[in-house]
Structure formats: structure tokens, C-alpha cells
Tab-separated table of C-alpha atoms in Angstrom:
chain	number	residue	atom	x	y	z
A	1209	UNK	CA	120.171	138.358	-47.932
A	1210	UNK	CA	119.062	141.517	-47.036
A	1211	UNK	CA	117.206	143.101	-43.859
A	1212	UNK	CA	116.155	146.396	-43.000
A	1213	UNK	CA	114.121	148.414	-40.929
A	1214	UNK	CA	113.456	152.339	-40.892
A	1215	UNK	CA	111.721	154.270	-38.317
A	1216	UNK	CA	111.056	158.117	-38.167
A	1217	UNK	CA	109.060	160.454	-36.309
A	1218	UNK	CA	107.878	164.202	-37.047
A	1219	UNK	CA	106.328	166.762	-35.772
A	1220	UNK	CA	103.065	169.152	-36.871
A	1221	UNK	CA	101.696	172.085	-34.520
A	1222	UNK	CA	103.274	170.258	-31.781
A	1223	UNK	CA	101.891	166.753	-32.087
A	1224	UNK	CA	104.490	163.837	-32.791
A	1225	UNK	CA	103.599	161.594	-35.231
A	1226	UNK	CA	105.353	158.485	-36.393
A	1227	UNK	CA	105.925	159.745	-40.331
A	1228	UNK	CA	107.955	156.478	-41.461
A	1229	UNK	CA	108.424	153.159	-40.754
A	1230	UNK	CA	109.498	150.196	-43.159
A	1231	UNK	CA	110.646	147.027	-42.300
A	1232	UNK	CA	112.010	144.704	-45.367
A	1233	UNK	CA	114.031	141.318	-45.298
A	1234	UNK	CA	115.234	139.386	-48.151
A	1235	UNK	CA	117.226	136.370	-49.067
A	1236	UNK	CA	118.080	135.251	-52.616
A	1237	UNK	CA	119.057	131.706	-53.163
A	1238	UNK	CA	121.729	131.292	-56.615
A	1239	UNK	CA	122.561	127.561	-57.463
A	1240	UNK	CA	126.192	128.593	-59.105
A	1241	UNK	CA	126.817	132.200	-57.398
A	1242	UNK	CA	129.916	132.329	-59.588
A	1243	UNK	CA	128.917	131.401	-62.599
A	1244	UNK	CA	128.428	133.507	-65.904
A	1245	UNK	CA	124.407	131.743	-65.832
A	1246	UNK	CA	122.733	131.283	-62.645
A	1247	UNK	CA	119.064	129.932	-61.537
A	1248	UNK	CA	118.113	131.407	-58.129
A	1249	UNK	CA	115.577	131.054	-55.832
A	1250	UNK	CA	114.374	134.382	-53.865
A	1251	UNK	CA	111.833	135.720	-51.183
A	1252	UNK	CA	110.793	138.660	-49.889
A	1253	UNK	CA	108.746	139.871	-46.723
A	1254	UNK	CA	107.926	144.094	-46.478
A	1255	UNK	CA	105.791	146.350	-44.658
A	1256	UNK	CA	106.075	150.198	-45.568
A	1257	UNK	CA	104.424	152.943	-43.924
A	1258	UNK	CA	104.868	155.371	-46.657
A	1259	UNK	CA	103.677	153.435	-49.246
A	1260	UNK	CA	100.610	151.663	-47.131
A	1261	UNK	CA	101.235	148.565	-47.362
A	1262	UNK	CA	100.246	146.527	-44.301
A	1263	UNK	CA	102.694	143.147	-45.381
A	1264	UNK	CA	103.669	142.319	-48.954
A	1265	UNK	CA	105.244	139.022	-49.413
A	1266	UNK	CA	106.804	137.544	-52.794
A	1267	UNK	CA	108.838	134.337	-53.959
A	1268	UNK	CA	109.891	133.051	-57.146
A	1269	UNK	CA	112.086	131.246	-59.655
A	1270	UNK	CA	114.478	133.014	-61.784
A	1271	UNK	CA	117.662	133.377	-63.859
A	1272	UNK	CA	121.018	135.582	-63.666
A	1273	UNK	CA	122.944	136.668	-66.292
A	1274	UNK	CA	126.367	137.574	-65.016
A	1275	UNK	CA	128.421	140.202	-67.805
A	1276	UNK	CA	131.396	141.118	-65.756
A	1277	UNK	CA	133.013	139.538	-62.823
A	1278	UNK	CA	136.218	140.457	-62.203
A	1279	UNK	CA	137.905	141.791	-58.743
A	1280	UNK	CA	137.409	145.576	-59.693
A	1281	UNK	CA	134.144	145.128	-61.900
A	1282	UNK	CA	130.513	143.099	-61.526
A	1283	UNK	CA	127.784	143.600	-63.970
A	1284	UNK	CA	124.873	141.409	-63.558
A	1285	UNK	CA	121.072	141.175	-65.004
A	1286	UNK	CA	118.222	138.681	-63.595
A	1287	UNK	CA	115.143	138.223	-64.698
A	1288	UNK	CA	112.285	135.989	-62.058
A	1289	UNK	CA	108.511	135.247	-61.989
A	1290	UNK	CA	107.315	136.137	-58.408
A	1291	UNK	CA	104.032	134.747	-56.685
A	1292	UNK	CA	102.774	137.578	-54.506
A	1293	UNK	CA	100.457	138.206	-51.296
A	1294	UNK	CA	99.388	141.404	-50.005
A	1295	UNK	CA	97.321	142.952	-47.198
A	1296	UNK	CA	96.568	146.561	-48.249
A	1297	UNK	CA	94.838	149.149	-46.390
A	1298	UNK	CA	92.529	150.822	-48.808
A	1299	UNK	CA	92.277	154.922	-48.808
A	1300	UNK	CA	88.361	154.808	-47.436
A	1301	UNK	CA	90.194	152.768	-44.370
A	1302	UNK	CA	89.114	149.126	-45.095
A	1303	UNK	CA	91.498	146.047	-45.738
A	1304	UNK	CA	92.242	144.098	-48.659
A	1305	UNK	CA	94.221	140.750	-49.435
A	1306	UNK	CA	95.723	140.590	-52.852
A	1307	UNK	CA	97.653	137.947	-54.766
A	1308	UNK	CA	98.919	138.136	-57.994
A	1309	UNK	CA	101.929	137.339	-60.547
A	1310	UNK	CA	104.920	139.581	-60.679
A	1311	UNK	CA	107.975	139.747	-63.394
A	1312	UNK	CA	110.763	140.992	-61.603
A	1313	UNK	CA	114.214	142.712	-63.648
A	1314	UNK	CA	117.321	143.645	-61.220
A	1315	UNK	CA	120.638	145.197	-62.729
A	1316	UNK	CA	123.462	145.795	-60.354
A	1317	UNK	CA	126.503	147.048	-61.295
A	1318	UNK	CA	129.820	147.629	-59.219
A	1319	UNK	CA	133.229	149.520	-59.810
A	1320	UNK	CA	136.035	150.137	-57.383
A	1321	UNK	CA	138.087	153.422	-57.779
A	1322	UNK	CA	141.531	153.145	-56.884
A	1323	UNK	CA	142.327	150.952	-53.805
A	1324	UNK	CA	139.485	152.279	-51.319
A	1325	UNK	CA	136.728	153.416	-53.186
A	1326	UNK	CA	133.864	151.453	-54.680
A	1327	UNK	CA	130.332	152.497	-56.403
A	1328	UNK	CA	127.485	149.997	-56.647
A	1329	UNK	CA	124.126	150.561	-58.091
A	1330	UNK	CA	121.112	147.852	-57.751
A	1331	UNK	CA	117.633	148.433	-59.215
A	1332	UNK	CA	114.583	145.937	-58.968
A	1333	UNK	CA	111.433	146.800	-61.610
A	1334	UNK	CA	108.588	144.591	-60.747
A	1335	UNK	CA	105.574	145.008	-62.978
A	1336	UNK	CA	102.278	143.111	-62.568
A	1337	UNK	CA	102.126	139.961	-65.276
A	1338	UNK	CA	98.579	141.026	-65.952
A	1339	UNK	CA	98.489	145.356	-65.906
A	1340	UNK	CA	102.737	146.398	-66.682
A	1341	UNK	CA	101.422	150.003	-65.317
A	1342	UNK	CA	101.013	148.622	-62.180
A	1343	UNK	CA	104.959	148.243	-60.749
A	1344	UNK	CA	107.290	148.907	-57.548
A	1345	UNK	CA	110.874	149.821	-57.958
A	1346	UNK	CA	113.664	150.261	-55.802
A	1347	UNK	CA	116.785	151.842	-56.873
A	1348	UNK	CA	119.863	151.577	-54.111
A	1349	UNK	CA	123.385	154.115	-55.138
A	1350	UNK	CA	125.898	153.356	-53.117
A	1351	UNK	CA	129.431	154.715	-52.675
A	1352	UNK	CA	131.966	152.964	-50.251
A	1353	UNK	CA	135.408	153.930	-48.613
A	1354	UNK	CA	137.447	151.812	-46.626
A	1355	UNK	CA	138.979	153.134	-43.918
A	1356	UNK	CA	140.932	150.302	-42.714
A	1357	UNK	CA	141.237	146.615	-44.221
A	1358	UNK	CA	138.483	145.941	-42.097
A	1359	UNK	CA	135.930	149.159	-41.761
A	1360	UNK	CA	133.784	150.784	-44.385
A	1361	UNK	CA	132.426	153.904	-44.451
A	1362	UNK	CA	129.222	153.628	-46.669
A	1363	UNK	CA	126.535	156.155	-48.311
A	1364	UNK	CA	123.959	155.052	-49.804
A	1365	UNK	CA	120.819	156.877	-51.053
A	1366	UNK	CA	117.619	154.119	-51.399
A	1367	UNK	CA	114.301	155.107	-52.991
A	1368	UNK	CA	111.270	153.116	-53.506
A	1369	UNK	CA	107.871	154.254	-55.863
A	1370	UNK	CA	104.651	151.701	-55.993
A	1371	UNK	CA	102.624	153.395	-58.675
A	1372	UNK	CA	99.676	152.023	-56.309
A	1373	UNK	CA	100.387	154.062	-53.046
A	1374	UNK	CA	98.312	156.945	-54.031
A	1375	UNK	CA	95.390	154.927	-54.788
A	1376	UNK	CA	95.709	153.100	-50.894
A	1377	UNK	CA	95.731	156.724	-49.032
A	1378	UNK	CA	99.725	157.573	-49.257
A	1379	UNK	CA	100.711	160.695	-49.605
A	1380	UNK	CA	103.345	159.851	-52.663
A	1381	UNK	CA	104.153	157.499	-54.349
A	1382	UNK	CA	107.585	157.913	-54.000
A	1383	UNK	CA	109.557	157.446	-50.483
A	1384	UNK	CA	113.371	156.860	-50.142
A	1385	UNK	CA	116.397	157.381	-47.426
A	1386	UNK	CA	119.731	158.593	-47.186
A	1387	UNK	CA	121.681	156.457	-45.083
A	1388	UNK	CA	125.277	156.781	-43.961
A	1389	UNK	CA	126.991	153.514	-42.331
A	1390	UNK	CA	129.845	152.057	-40.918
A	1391	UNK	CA	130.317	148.309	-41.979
A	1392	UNK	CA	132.745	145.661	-40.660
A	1393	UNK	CA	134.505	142.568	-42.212
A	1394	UNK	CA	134.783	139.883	-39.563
């Protein structure tokens, strides 16, 4: 699972304006985690800001393909089919509900260097069944040092694009975050 929420506030001529806020939660369901072939259940529930989107919400069905697995080493490729229901806020100001069929690709790769140091990468592409043009993707780089058996220090840099944000009013569409954070193993 995954859950996550952004908020950020600027400034122009002197009025404060909120300028970011995302909120996204996730959970992912495998029926043999450790196994080199996987089926998986998965869900997610987002509302971005940036990217104008009032509430997106997705499941699906789909497979991972597990390459490497090994205590220093993970290489991994799914593939789903994802259901999908969004309220978007159209540039002229009005509201629409969509729904529509996703394919959904993730690879996510991870490497530790040396004892304390680990690198991850995960990147979703999630094209519409019916228009491929029409996609989100989220890439997340991550680099990792423990500092003691049981606290991380953690960077990770997090983008998202919707090739459709332009089209609802957004500014880009492109957003992302640099995020530095401690993590603890309990």
C-alpha cells in the first residue's frame, strides 16, 4: 500500500495561494508475493491539484512477472487491466464524470550498494484501452541510507504527467516533488 498527501502554498504580488495539493492512496493485493509469477489485485483513489483532477479512482486484475529476487537485487514487471472513474473539472469551469478502461505497465527495480545504501526506481504507464495517446505516468527514484539498523534516511524525487491536464485548465502537464524522509523499522 501506498498513501500520500502533498500540500503547498505560494505567493504572487502578495496574495497566497494554495499552488499544490495531491492526495493519493493505494493498496495492491499479490496472491504469491514471493513468487517468480504473481496475479494481484490493486486499487487506487487520487485527487491532484496540479493536474485538475477533482477524484480519479481505478481497480483491476493483473499479473507480475518477478526477474530478480534476491537480498541485494529485485527486478519486477506487471502488467493489469484497470476499470476507471473520474470527476474532472473542465478548463471553461464545468464538471465532468468519466469512466473508461485502462492498461496499466509498472517496472521497479532495486539495488543495494554496499551495506547501507540502496536505489529503487518504480514507474507506472497507464494508457487508455481505447486512445494509447491518452496516458498518466508516474516515475518514483529513490536513494536510501541507513543510518542505524533501524532509521533510513530517504530521497526520493516523484513526478507525475497526464497528457490530459492541459486540456482540463492545468498549467502543465507535468508536476512532481522532491521529498527527503526519515523512515523507521518497527
Amino acid at each position: 500500500g501506498d498513501v500520500r498527501f502533498v500540500y503547498g502554498e505560494g505567493s504572487a504580488d502578495g496574495a497566497r495561494q494554495v499552488s499544490q495539493r495531491l492526495w493519493f492512496a493505494s493498496v495492491n493485493l499479490d496472491v504469491w508475493p514471493y513468487a517468480a509469477h504473481s496475479p494481484f489485485v490493486l486499487g487506487t483513489v487520487e485527487s491532484s491539484l496540479a493536474r485538475r483532477v477533482d477524484l480519479r479512482v481505478n481497480a483491476g486484475i493483473g499479473h507480475k512477472m518477478t526477474f530478480v529476487d534476491s537480498e541485494r537485487s529485485l527486478a519486477n514487471l506487471s502488467i493489469a487491466l484497470l476499470a476507471e472513474r473520474s470527476r474532472l473539472p473542465t478548463a471553461e469551469g464545468a464538471t465532468i464524470t468519466e469512466s473508461l478502461a485502462r492498461l496499466s505497465t509498472r517496472l521497479r527495480l532495486r539495488r543495494k550498494i554496499g551495506e547501507r545504501a540502496e536505489l529503487g526506481y518504480e514507474g507506472f504507464w497507464r494508457p487508455e484501452v481505447e486512445a494509447l495517446r491518452r496516458y498518466t505516468f508516474t516515475n518514483s527514484t529513490s536513494a536510501t541510507y541507513a543510518m542505524t539498523e533501524r532509521l533510513d534516511l530517504k530521497l526520493t524525487y516523484l513526478d507525475n504527467y497526464d497528457s490530459e491536464s492541459r486540456s482540463r485548465g492545468a498549467r502543465s502537464n507535468y508536476d512532481g516533488q522532491l521529498v527527503v524522509g526519515v523512515a523507521a523499522d518497527f
